[in-house]
Amino acid sequence: MTEHDYLLAWAAYGLAALGCLLVWFRLTGWMWRWLREPLRLLVAVLLLTPTIVDPAKDMFAPAVAITALDLLFKVGNNAWKATLDLTMYSIIAFTLYLVFASIRWPIEKKVKAIRAEREAAQKAEEEPTLREVVRERKPEADTRYDQNGDRRLRIEPRL
């Protein structure tokens, strides 16, 4: 295999792996976020992990392909090296993901609380004051219900 063929094979594999990742992202799009992200990470690691095939020539191949072919045809001893590479890269990727998720989680909780406070304040501002209700009172209007149809127990003036 020439250098050109080697690079061409890696380019073809890279395009196929990105296509598989895109399909996997579409398949896992409906899942709960904390399940979807680790599954996507696992498939990315499986598809994109290289392992060395020939140390003398510095030639690499996808670790999943090496493992599958060595186990299927029972040739060579590269399956163990490929499995170890997959395990090592998986541990590194999941450790980085856990660090990222542990940093992201409290930030998202804080942002969610701020948004809830803003929505509550906005909803409180939209409620009419006693003066507005009295001005708009019509004989047929029932002031016990607001615009949304929710029962209004009492009306407090704004200061």
Coordinates of C-alpha atoms in Angstrom, one line a residue:
M1 CA 0.0 0.0 0.0
T2 CA 1.4 3.3 -1.0
E3 CA 1.2 6.5 1.0
H4 CA -1.4 7.9 -1.4
D5 CA -3.6 4.8 -1.0
Y6 CA -3.2 4.9 2.8
L7 CA -4.3 8.6 3.0
L8 CA -7.2 7.9 0.5
A9 CA -8.4 5.0 2.7
W10 CA -8.3 7.1 5.8
A11 CA -10.2 9.9 4.0
A12 CA -12.9 7.4 2.9
Y13 CA -13.1 6.0 6.4
G14 CA -13.3 9.5 7.9
L15 CA -16.3 10.4 5.6
A16 CA -18.0 7.1 6.4
A17 CA -17.5 7.6 10.2
L18 CA -18.8 11.1 10.1
G19 CA -21.9 9.8 8.2
C20 CA -22.4 7.1 10.8
L21 CA -22.1 9.7 13.5
L22 CA -24.7 11.9 11.8
V23 CA -27.1 9.0 11.6
W24 CA -26.4 8.1 15.3
F25 CA -27.0 11.7 16.3
R26 CA -30.4 11.6 14.5
L27 CA -31.3 8.3 16.1
T28 CA -30.5 9.5 19.6
G29 CA -32.1 12.9 19.2
W30 CA -35.3 12.0 21.0
M31 CA -33.6 10.6 24.1
W32 CA -33.2 12.3 27.5
R33 CA -30.1 14.5 27.4
W34 CA -28.1 12.8 30.2
L35 CA -28.5 9.5 28.3
R36 CA -28.1 10.8 24.8
E37 CA -24.7 12.6 25.3
P38 CA -22.8 9.6 26.7
L39 CA -24.2 7.4 24.0
R40 CA -23.0 9.8 21.3
L41 CA -19.6 10.1 23.0
L42 CA -19.3 6.3 23.1
V43 CA -20.1 5.9 19.4
A44 CA -17.7 8.8 18.5
V45 CA -14.9 7.1 20.5
L46 CA -15.6 3.7 18.8
L47 CA -15.6 5.2 15.3
L48 CA -12.7 7.6 15.6
T49 CA -10.2 5.7 17.7
P50 CA -7.1 4.7 15.7
T51 CA -4.7 1.9 16.7
I52 CA -1.2 1.2 15.4
V53 CA -1.0 -1.8 13.0
D54 CA 2.6 -1.7 11.9
P55 CA 5.0 0.0 14.3
A56 CA 7.9 0.0 11.8
K57 CA 5.9 2.1 9.3
D58 CA 3.8 4.1 11.7
M59 CA 0.6 2.9 10.0
F60 CA -2.7 3.2 11.8
A61 CA -6.1 1.7 11.3
P62 CA -9.5 2.1 13.0
A63 CA -9.5 0.2 16.3
V64 CA -13.0 -1.2 15.8
A65 CA -12.1 -2.6 12.4
I66 CA -8.9 -4.2 13.7
T67 CA -10.7 -5.8 16.6
A68 CA -13.5 -7.1 14.5
L69 CA -11.3 -8.4 11.7
D70 CA -8.8 -10.1 14.1
L71 CA -11.6 -11.8 16.1
L72 CA -13.6 -12.7 12.9
F73 CA -10.7 -14.2 11.0
K74 CA -8.6 -15.3 14.1
V75 CA -5.4 -13.8 12.7
G76 CA -2.8 -11.6 14.3
N77 CA -2.6 -10.4 17.9
N78 CA -3.6 -6.8 17.2
A79 CA -7.1 -7.3 18.7
W80 CA -5.8 -6.9 22.3
K81 CA -3.9 -3.7 21.4
A82 CA -6.9 -2.3 19.6
T83 CA -9.2 -3.1 22.6
L84 CA -6.7 -1.5 25.0
D85 CA -6.6 1.6 22.8
L86 CA -10.4 1.7 22.7
T87 CA -10.6 1.4 26.5
M88 CA -8.0 4.0 27.1
Y89 CA -9.6 6.6 24.8
S90 CA -13.1 5.8 26.2
I91 CA -11.8 6.4 29.8
I92 CA -10.2 9.7 28.8
A93 CA -13.3 10.8 26.9
F94 CA -15.8 9.9 29.6
T95 CA -13.6 11.6 32.3
L96 CA -13.5 14.8 30.2
Y97 CA -17.2 14.5 29.7
L98 CA -17.9 14.1 33.4
V99 CA -15.7 17.2 34.2
F100 CA -17.6 19.2 31.5
A101 CA -21.0 18.0 32.8
S102 CA -20.2 18.7 36.4
I103 CA -19.2 22.2 35.5
R104 CA -22.2 22.8 33.2
W105 CA -24.9 21.4 35.6
P106 CA -24.8 24.1 38.4
I107 CA -24.5 26.8 35.7
E108 CA -27.7 25.5 34.0
K109 CA -29.5 25.3 37.3
K110 CA -28.6 28.9 38.0
V111 CA -29.8 30.1 34.6
K112 CA -33.0 28.1 34.9
A113 CA -33.7 29.8 38.3
I114 CA -33.0 33.2 36.9
R115 CA -35.4 32.6 34.0
A116 CA -38.1 31.4 36.3
E117 CA -37.7 34.5 38.4
R118 CA -38.0 36.7 35.3
E119 CA -41.1 34.9 34.1
A120 CA -42.7 35.2 37.5
A121 CA -41.9 39.0 37.6
Q122 CA -43.2 39.4 34.1
K123 CA -46.4 37.6 35.0
A124 CA -46.8 39.8 38.1
E125 CA -46.4 42.9 36.0
E126 CA -49.1 41.8 33.6
E127 CA -51.7 41.5 36.4
P128 CA -54.0 44.5 36.5
T129 CA -54.0 46.8 39.6
L130 CA -57.2 47.5 41.5
R131 CA -57.5 50.9 39.9
E132 CA -57.2 49.3 36.4
V133 CA -59.9 46.8 37.3
V134 CA -62.2 49.4 38.6
R135 CA -61.7 51.6 35.5
E136 CA -62.4 48.8 33.2
R137 CA -65.3 47.3 35.2
K138 CA -68.3 46.8 33.1
P139 CA -71.6 45.6 34.5
E140 CA -71.3 42.3 32.6
A141 CA -67.7 41.8 33.5
D142 CA -66.8 39.2 36.1
T143 CA -63.8 40.3 38.0
R144 CA -63.3 37.0 39.8
Y145 CA -61.5 35.6 36.7
D146 CA -58.5 37.0 34.9
Q147 CA -57.7 37.1 31.1
N148 CA -56.4 33.5 31.2
G149 CA -59.6 32.2 32.8
D150 CA -57.8 31.5 36.1
R151 CA -59.8 32.3 39.3
R152 CA -58.5 35.5 40.9
L153 CA -58.8 35.2 44.7
R154 CA -57.9 38.8 45.6
I155 CA -56.5 41.9 44.0
E156 CA -53.8 43.7 45.7
P157 CA -52.7 47.3 44.7
R158 CA -49.2 47.9 43.4
L159 CA -47.1 50.3 45.3

